[in-house]
Coordinates of C-alpha atoms in Angstrom, one line a residue:
Chain A
M6 CA 312.4 30.9 -169.8
S7 CA 309.3 29.4 -171.3
E8 CA 307.0 29.4 -168.3
D9 CA 306.7 31.3 -165.1
S10 CA 309.6 29.6 -163.4
T11 CA 309.6 30.4 -159.7
R12 CA 312.4 29.7 -157.2
N13 CA 312.3 30.4 -153.5
V14 CA 315.3 29.5 -151.4
R15 CA 314.6 26.1 -149.8
C16 CA 316.0 25.6 -146.4
L17 CA 316.1 22.8 -143.8
V18 CA 316.4 24.0 -140.2
A19 CA 317.7 21.0 -138.3
K20 CA 318.1 20.2 -134.6
V21 CA 320.5 17.4 -134.2
G22 CA 321.3 15.1 -131.2
L23 CA 320.5 15.5 -127.5
D24 CA 319.7 19.1 -127.5
G25 CA 316.2 20.3 -126.4
H26 CA 316.7 24.0 -127.0
D27 CA 314.7 24.9 -130.0
R28 CA 313.6 28.5 -129.3
G29 CA 316.4 29.8 -131.5
A30 CA 315.5 27.3 -134.3
H31 CA 311.8 28.5 -134.1
V32 CA 312.8 32.1 -134.3
I33 CA 315.0 31.4 -137.3
T34 CA 312.4 29.3 -139.0
R35 CA 309.9 32.2 -138.8
A36 CA 312.4 34.8 -139.9
F37 CA 313.4 32.7 -142.9
R38 CA 309.8 32.3 -143.8
D39 CA 309.2 36.0 -143.6
A40 CA 312.3 36.5 -145.9
G41 CA 310.4 34.4 -148.5
F42 CA 312.2 31.1 -147.9
E43 CA 310.6 27.8 -147.9
V44 CA 311.5 26.3 -144.6
I45 CA 311.4 22.7 -143.5
Y46 CA 311.9 22.3 -139.8
S47 CA 313.2 18.9 -138.7
G48 CA 311.8 18.9 -135.1
L49 CA 313.9 18.0 -132.1
H50 CA 316.4 15.3 -131.3
K51 CA 317.1 14.2 -134.9
A52 CA 319.9 11.7 -135.7
P53 CA 322.4 12.8 -138.4
D54 CA 320.9 10.2 -140.7
E55 CA 317.5 11.7 -140.4
I56 CA 318.9 15.2 -141.2
V57 CA 320.7 13.7 -144.3
Q58 CA 317.5 12.0 -145.4
A59 CA 315.5 15.2 -145.1
A60 CA 318.1 17.4 -146.8
V61 CA 318.4 15.0 -149.8
Q62 CA 314.7 14.3 -150.3
E63 CA 313.7 17.9 -149.9
D64 CA 316.5 19.0 -152.2
V65 CA 317.2 22.0 -150.0
D66 CA 319.6 24.8 -151.1
V67 CA 320.5 25.5 -147.5
L68 CA 321.0 23.3 -144.4
G69 CA 321.0 25.2 -141.2
I70 CA 322.1 23.2 -138.2
S71 CA 321.2 24.6 -134.8
I72 CA 323.3 23.0 -132.1
L73 CA 323.8 24.0 -128.5
S74 CA 324.8 20.7 -126.9
G75 CA 328.5 21.0 -127.6
A76 CA 328.5 17.8 -129.7
H77 CA 329.1 19.7 -132.9
N78 CA 332.5 18.2 -133.6
T79 CA 331.1 14.7 -134.0
L80 CA 327.5 15.4 -135.3
V81 CA 328.2 18.1 -137.9
P82 CA 330.9 16.2 -139.9
K83 CA 328.6 13.1 -139.8
I84 CA 325.9 15.0 -141.5
I85 CA 328.2 16.4 -144.1
E86 CA 329.6 12.9 -144.8
G87 CA 326.1 11.6 -145.2
L88 CA 325.3 14.4 -147.7
A89 CA 328.4 13.4 -149.6
E90 CA 327.2 9.8 -149.9
Y91 CA 324.2 11.1 -151.9
D92 CA 326.3 13.6 -153.9
A93 CA 324.5 16.4 -152.1
A94 CA 327.4 17.9 -150.1
E95 CA 328.8 20.1 -152.8
D96 CA 325.9 22.2 -153.7
T97 CA 324.2 22.5 -150.3
L98 CA 325.1 25.6 -148.3
V99 CA 325.7 24.3 -144.8
I100 CA 325.5 26.8 -142.0
V101 CA 325.8 26.2 -138.3
G102 CA 324.1 28.3 -135.6
G103 CA 324.7 28.0 -131.8
I104 CA 327.5 28.0 -129.4
I105 CA 330.7 27.0 -131.2
P106 CA 334.0 27.7 -129.4
D107 CA 336.5 29.6 -131.5
E108 CA 339.0 26.7 -131.5
D109 CA 336.4 24.4 -133.1
R110 CA 335.6 26.7 -136.0
A111 CA 338.5 25.8 -138.3
D112 CA 337.8 22.1 -138.1
L113 CA 334.1 22.5 -138.9
E114 CA 334.9 24.7 -141.8
A115 CA 337.4 22.2 -143.0
A116 CA 334.7 19.5 -142.7
G117 CA 332.6 21.6 -145.1
V118 CA 330.6 24.1 -143.1
D119 CA 330.2 27.3 -145.1
A120 CA 329.5 29.6 -142.2
I121 CA 329.0 29.7 -138.4
F122 CA 326.7 32.1 -136.7
G123 CA 327.2 32.6 -133.0
P124 CA 324.8 34.1 -130.5
G125 CA 323.9 37.7 -131.1
T126 CA 324.3 37.5 -134.9
P127 CA 321.7 39.8 -136.4
M128 CA 319.0 37.9 -138.3
A129 CA 319.5 40.2 -141.3
D130 CA 323.2 39.1 -141.6
T131 CA 322.3 35.4 -141.7
I132 CA 319.5 36.0 -144.3
S133 CA 321.7 38.2 -146.5
F134 CA 324.5 35.6 -146.3
I135 CA 322.1 33.0 -147.5
E136 CA 320.7 35.2 -150.2
S137 CA 324.1 35.9 -151.6
N138 CA 325.5 32.4 -151.2
A139 CA 322.7 29.9 -151.8
P140 CA 323.6 27.8 -154.8
H141 CA 322.0 28.8 -158.0
R142 CA 320.7 25.8 -159.9
D143 CA 319.3 25.4 -163.3
Chain B
M23 CA 317.6 21.0 -173.2
P24 CA 320.6 21.3 -170.9
A25 CA 323.1 18.5 -171.4
N26 CA 322.6 17.0 -167.9
Q27 CA 318.9 16.2 -168.4
P28 CA 319.2 12.7 -169.9
D29 CA 321.6 11.9 -167.0
L30 CA 319.1 13.1 -164.5
V31 CA 316.4 10.8 -166.0
A32 CA 318.7 7.9 -166.2
D33 CA 319.9 8.4 -162.6
L34 CA 316.3 8.6 -161.4
L35 CA 315.3 5.4 -163.2
A36 CA 318.4 3.8 -161.7
G37 CA 317.1 4.5 -158.3
K38 CA 319.3 7.5 -157.2
H39 CA 317.5 9.5 -154.6
R40 CA 319.3 12.7 -155.4
A41 CA 318.2 12.5 -159.0
L42 CA 314.6 12.0 -157.9
A43 CA 314.8 14.9 -155.5
R44 CA 316.3 17.2 -158.2
A45 CA 313.8 16.1 -160.8
I46 CA 310.9 17.1 -158.4
T47 CA 312.6 20.4 -157.8
K48 CA 312.7 21.1 -161.6
I49 CA 309.1 20.0 -161.9
E50 CA 308.1 22.2 -159.0
D51 CA 310.0 25.2 -160.3
R52 CA 308.7 24.7 -163.9
N53 CA 312.3 24.9 -164.7
D54 CA 313.6 25.0 -168.2
G55 CA 313.6 21.4 -169.5
Y56 CA 311.2 20.0 -166.9
R57 CA 308.8 19.0 -169.7
D58 CA 311.5 16.9 -171.3
I59 CA 312.0 15.2 -168.0
V60 CA 308.4 14.5 -167.4
S61 CA 308.0 13.3 -171.0
A62 CA 311.0 10.9 -170.6
L63 CA 309.5 9.6 -167.3
Y64 CA 306.0 9.0 -168.8
P65 CA 306.6 5.6 -170.3
H66 CA 307.8 4.4 -166.9
T67 CA 304.7 5.4 -165.0
G68 CA 301.4 3.7 -164.3
Q69 CA 302.6 1.1 -161.7
A70 CA 302.0 3.0 -158.5
D71 CA 298.7 3.3 -156.6
V72 CA 298.1 6.9 -155.9
I73 CA 296.3 7.8 -152.7
G74 CA 295.1 11.3 -151.9
I75 CA 294.6 12.4 -148.3
T76 CA 292.8 15.6 -147.5
G77 CA 290.9 17.2 -144.6
S78 CA 290.7 20.3 -142.5
P79 CA 293.8 21.6 -140.7
G80 CA 294.4 19.7 -137.5
S81 CA 292.4 16.6 -138.6
G82 CA 295.5 14.5 -138.3
K83 CA 296.5 14.0 -141.9
S84 CA 300.3 14.0 -141.4
T85 CA 300.1 11.6 -138.4
L86 CA 297.9 9.3 -140.4
V87 CA 300.2 9.4 -143.4
D88 CA 303.1 8.5 -141.2
K89 CA 301.2 5.4 -139.9
L90 CA 300.1 4.5 -143.4
A91 CA 303.7 4.7 -144.7
S92 CA 305.0 2.5 -141.9
Q93 CA 302.2 -0.1 -142.5
Y94 CA 303.0 -0.3 -146.2
R95 CA 306.7 -0.7 -145.3
E96 CA 305.8 -3.6 -143.0
R97 CA 304.1 -5.2 -146.0
G98 CA 307.3 -4.8 -148.0
L99 CA 306.0 -1.9 -150.2
T100 CA 307.9 1.3 -151.0
V101 CA 306.2 4.6 -150.5
G102 CA 306.4 8.1 -151.9
V103 CA 304.7 11.1 -150.2
I104 CA 304.0 14.5 -151.5
A105 CA 302.8 16.9 -148.7
V106 CA 301.4 20.2 -149.9
D107 CA 301.4 23.1 -147.5
P108 CA 300.1 26.7 -148.0
S109 CA 302.6 29.5 -148.6
S110 CA 302.3 33.2 -147.8
P111 CA 300.9 35.1 -150.8
F112 CA 302.9 38.1 -149.7
T113 CA 306.5 36.8 -149.4
G114 CA 306.2 33.4 -151.0
G115 CA 307.7 32.1 -147.8
A116 CA 306.4 29.0 -146.1
V117 CA 307.0 26.7 -143.2
L118 CA 306.6 23.2 -144.4
G119 CA 305.8 21.3 -141.3
D120 CA 304.3 17.9 -142.3
R121 CA 307.7 16.2 -142.2
I122 CA 307.9 16.5 -138.4
R123 CA 305.2 13.8 -138.1
M124 CA 307.1 11.3 -140.2
A125 CA 308.7 9.7 -137.1
S126 CA 307.8 6.0 -137.8
T127 CA 309.8 5.8 -141.0
A128 CA 312.7 8.1 -140.1
T129 CA 316.0 7.2 -141.8
D130 CA 314.2 4.6 -144.1
M131 CA 315.1 5.9 -147.5
D132 CA 312.4 3.6 -149.1
V133 CA 310.0 6.2 -147.9
F134 CA 310.6 9.3 -150.0
F135 CA 308.9 12.2 -148.4
R136 CA 308.7 15.6 -150.2
S137 CA 307.2 18.8 -148.9
M138 CA 305.7 21.2 -151.5
S139 CA 304.5 24.7 -151.0
A140 CA 301.5 26.0 -152.7
R141 CA 303.5 28.8 -154.2
G142 CA 303.1 27.5 -157.7
S143 CA 299.3 27.7 -157.6
L144 CA 299.3 30.3 -160.4
G145 CA 301.1 28.0 -162.7
G146 CA 298.9 25.1 -161.8
L147 CA 299.8 23.5 -158.5
S148 CA 297.7 20.4 -159.4
T149 CA 299.8 19.9 -162.6
A150 CA 303.1 20.2 -160.6
T151 CA 301.8 17.8 -158.0
A152 CA 300.7 15.3 -160.7
D153 CA 304.1 15.6 -162.4
A154 CA 305.9 15.0 -159.1
V155 CA 303.7 11.9 -158.5
K156 CA 304.9 10.7 -162.0
A157 CA 308.5 11.1 -160.9
L158 CA 307.9 8.9 -157.8
D159 CA 305.9 6.4 -159.9
A160 CA 308.7 6.1 -162.4
F161 CA 311.2 5.8 -159.6
G162 CA 309.4 2.6 -158.7
K163 CA 307.4 3.5 -155.6
D164 CA 304.5 1.0 -155.0
K165 CA 302.3 3.5 -153.2
V166 CA 302.3 7.3 -153.6
I167 CA 300.4 9.4 -151.1
I168 CA 299.4 13.0 -151.7
E169 CA 298.6 14.9 -148.6
T170 CA 297.0 18.3 -148.8
V171 CA 294.9 20.7 -146.7
G172 CA 291.3 20.4 -147.9
A173 CA 290.7 24.1 -147.9
G174 CA 289.8 25.1 -151.5
Q175 CA 289.3 24.2 -155.1
N176 CA 293.1 24.0 -155.7
E177 CA 293.4 21.3 -153.1
V178 CA 290.4 19.5 -154.4
D179 CA 292.0 19.5 -157.9
I180 CA 295.2 18.0 -156.4
V181 CA 293.6 15.1 -154.7
K182 CA 291.5 14.5 -157.7
T183 CA 294.7 13.3 -159.4
A184 CA 294.7 10.4 -157.0
D185 CA 293.2 6.9 -157.8
T186 CA 291.8 6.7 -154.3
V187 CA 290.8 9.7 -152.1
A188 CA 290.5 9.7 -148.4
V189 CA 288.8 12.7 -146.6
L190 CA 289.7 13.1 -142.9
V191 CA 287.0 14.4 -140.7
P192 CA 287.7 15.2 -137.0
P193 CA 284.9 14.3 -134.6
S194 CA 282.2 16.4 -132.9
S195 CA 282.3 19.7 -134.7
G196 CA 279.3 20.1 -136.9
D197 CA 281.2 22.7 -138.8
D198 CA 283.6 20.2 -140.2
V199 CA 280.8 18.2 -141.7
Q200 CA 279.4 21.4 -143.1
M201 CA 282.7 22.0 -144.8
L202 CA 282.3 18.8 -146.6
K203 CA 279.4 20.2 -148.5
A204 CA 281.8 22.5 -150.4
G205 CA 282.7 19.9 -153.0
I206 CA 284.7 17.5 -151.0
L207 CA 281.9 15.1 -150.2
E208 CA 281.8 14.2 -153.9
I209 CA 285.5 13.3 -154.2
G210 CA 285.9 11.1 -151.2
D211 CA 286.1 7.3 -151.7
V212 CA 286.7 6.8 -148.0
F213 CA 285.8 9.1 -145.1
V214 CA 288.1 8.7 -142.2
V215 CA 286.8 9.9 -138.8
N216 CA 290.1 10.3 -137.2
K217 CA 290.7 10.9 -133.5
A218 CA 287.8 8.5 -133.1
D219 CA 288.5 8.3 -129.3
L220 CA 287.2 11.8 -128.8
D221 CA 283.7 12.7 -127.8
G222 CA 281.4 13.2 -130.7
A223 CA 283.0 10.6 -133.0
N224 CA 279.8 8.6 -133.2
K225 CA 277.8 11.6 -134.0
T226 CA 280.1 12.5 -136.7
V227 CA 280.0 9.0 -138.2
T228 CA 276.2 9.2 -138.1
E229 CA 276.1 12.6 -139.7
L230 CA 278.5 11.5 -142.4
R231 CA 276.4 8.4 -143.1
N232 CA 273.3 10.5 -143.5
M233 CA 275.0 12.8 -145.9
L234 CA 276.4 10.0 -147.9
D235 CA 273.1 8.2 -148.0
L236 CA 271.5 11.3 -149.5
R237 CA 273.8 10.8 -152.5
D238 CA 271.9 9.1 -155.3
P239 CA 274.0 6.2 -156.5
D240 CA 273.8 6.2 -160.3
D241 CA 273.9 2.5 -160.5
D242 CA 274.8 -0.6 -158.4
T243 CA 278.2 -0.8 -160.0
D244 CA 279.3 2.5 -158.5
W245 CA 281.6 2.6 -155.6
S246 CA 279.8 3.5 -152.4
P247 CA 282.0 5.6 -150.1
E248 CA 283.1 3.9 -146.9
I249 CA 283.5 5.4 -143.5
T250 CA 286.2 4.2 -141.2
E251 CA 287.3 5.3 -137.7
T252 CA 290.9 5.7 -136.8
V253 CA 293.1 7.0 -134.0
A254 CA 296.1 7.7 -136.1
E255 CA 298.3 8.7 -133.2
R256 CA 298.0 5.2 -131.8
G257 CA 297.8 3.4 -135.1
T258 CA 294.2 2.2 -134.3
G259 CA 292.1 1.4 -137.4
V260 CA 295.0 2.0 -139.8
T261 CA 294.9 -1.7 -141.0
D262 CA 291.1 -1.4 -141.6
L263 CA 291.7 1.7 -143.7
L264 CA 294.4 0.0 -145.7
D265 CA 291.8 -2.8 -146.4
V266 CA 289.4 -0.2 -147.7
F267 CA 292.1 1.2 -149.9
D268 CA 292.8 -2.2 -151.3
A269 CA 289.2 -2.9 -151.8
H270 CA 288.9 0.3 -153.8
T271 CA 291.9 -0.5 -155.8
T272 CA 290.4 -3.9 -156.7
W273 CA 287.1 -2.2 -157.6
L274 CA 288.9 0.2 -159.8
D275 CA 290.5 -2.6 -161.8
E276 CA 287.4 -4.9 -162.0
S277 CA 285.0 -2.2 -162.9
G278 CA 287.2 -0.7 -165.5
R279 CA 287.1 2.6 -163.8
R280 CA 290.9 2.8 -163.5
T281 CA 291.2 3.0 -167.3
E282 CA 288.4 5.5 -167.4
K283 CA 290.0 7.6 -164.7
R284 CA 293.3 7.5 -166.4
R285 CA 291.8 8.7 -169.7
T286 CA 290.0 11.5 -168.0
R287 CA 293.2 12.5 -166.3
Y288 CA 295.2 12.5 -169.6
A289 CA 292.5 14.6 -171.2
E290 CA 292.6 17.1 -168.4
E291 CA 296.4 17.2 -168.5
L292 CA 296.4 17.8 -172.2
R293 CA 293.8 20.6 -171.9
T294 CA 295.7 22.2 -169.1
L295 CA 298.9 22.2 -171.0
L296 CA 297.4 23.5 -174.1
R297 CA 295.6 26.3 -172.2
A298 CA 298.9 27.3 -170.5
D299 CA 300.8 27.3 -173.8
A300 CA 298.1 29.1 -175.7
N301 CA 298.0 31.7 -173.0
E302 CA 301.7 32.2 -173.3
V303 CA 301.4 32.8 -177.0
L304 CA 298.7 35.3 -176.4
E305 CA 300.6 37.1 -173.6
A306 CA 303.5 37.5 -176.0
E307 CA 301.2 38.8 -178.7
L308 CA 299.8 41.3 -176.2
A309 CA 303.3 42.4 -175.3
D310 CA 304.0 43.0 -179.0
R311 CA 301.0 45.2 -179.2
G312 CA 302.4 47.5 -176.5
G313 CA 301.3 45.5 -173.5
V314 CA 298.1 45.2 -171.6
D315 CA 298.4 48.6 -170.0
E316 CA 298.4 50.3 -173.3
L317 CA 295.4 48.4 -174.5
V318 CA 293.6 49.0 -171.2
A319 CA 294.2 52.8 -171.6
R320 CA 292.6 52.7 -175.0
I321 CA 289.6 50.8 -173.6
D322 CA 289.4 53.2 -170.7
S323 CA 289.4 56.2 -173.0
G324 CA 286.5 54.7 -174.9
A325 CA 288.4 54.2 -178.1
T326 CA 287.8 50.5 -178.2
T327 CA 286.2 47.7 -176.1
P328 CA 287.7 44.5 -174.7
Y329 CA 285.6 42.5 -177.2
E330 CA 287.2 44.4 -180.2
V331 CA 290.7 44.0 -178.8
A332 CA 290.1 40.2 -178.2
A333 CA 288.9 39.8 -181.8
D334 CA 291.7 41.9 -183.1
V335 CA 294.3 39.7 -181.4
L336 CA 292.7 36.4 -182.1
D337 CA 291.4 36.7 -185.7
P338 CA 294.9 36.5 -187.3
I339 CA 295.6 33.4 -185.3
R340 CA 292.3 31.8 -186.3
D341 CA 293.0 32.6 -189.9
A342 CA 296.4 31.1 -189.7
L343 CA 295.0 27.9 -188.3
R344 CA 292.4 27.7 -191.0
E345 CA 295.0 27.9 -193.7
D346 CA 296.8 24.9 -192.4

């Protein structure tokens, strides 16, 4: 390595669709920051296209989608398809946080979600999952 | 150079967003091979107008940038934005929040918005920003906007890499005008009193005008800084501001200052690179001699002095250069 190359995990915390509950997203954003991540927060009520645009342009390692509205079965796959259009699906770690019924998990994982964290997941678990699974790029 | 680098450059030049994003990441990380990327992009730069926006926190920079970008898009121009936010010096972590304000151009991929944290400041944040601007320029963006908190020398250095610099000043608080004394007054081509609908805007404009009048114009051909008023949230005054930007661009071309600025910039870039590289060579040499701690211990014990050590390290290098 010729220069002081620095790499912090880059992460987009995204709120998608008609879901105004962002307390969890805020808490996570701060926890990620304190863990040394660079966090971009999308703001509320974003369309899947906006999330894709942000994830691609910001070249994030991790996309964390927070969703509490119950519309995850349509919105999450849309985002992942959008990432694929820009060749960004494969090396982005996609995690979902929120209320996801057990019967939906398999479909989301098949759509490309790497992990789902339900209510009550300790923050440290989420952070260590990211630290050990974030794509290593060079 | 990793095998995929030429592809990355080719993809970027072909207009692939992903390649542009990845190139900026490599530039930001000072990743192996980033120099080859920037070198390969260099011949394709020079087309974009680069605009720097700075000002105190809360002065409305992000909102204004959003409105500027959407105005440029209405005029059929493509836009790149680099928004620099501070990072924690303890964890390196950061919340990059400027993107939230980019509502007017959401889903428009012809606005390429990129958040950068100030983590790289030790390795030269202004160099990384300038290189990221080159990537956007080579990608073919007509306008590139650099947004940064006007809080210190680092930020001043960043906006100095722009062709045109706008300094945002919120109304009423005398403190904000005071802040301008710290080196920012000199770099502003345009002063934007944003939130001009608030009380005290007129007073701020007057204060600014007085301060700017105190500046002694070297000669008549010099650009005299303009003051505009905007209410970015409602888009008021944004067209006027764009007119001032355009006027400044025209002046740069007609006065020959653009060429002059470019040369100054290249000279600074070259010096920065050389300093960084020479520093690396010296650090390696210090490590070979047992490391800084070892040398410091000898200085501390009175066995030698920093001057002797410096001469000791540098003399062989000087001799080697002379022989060439």
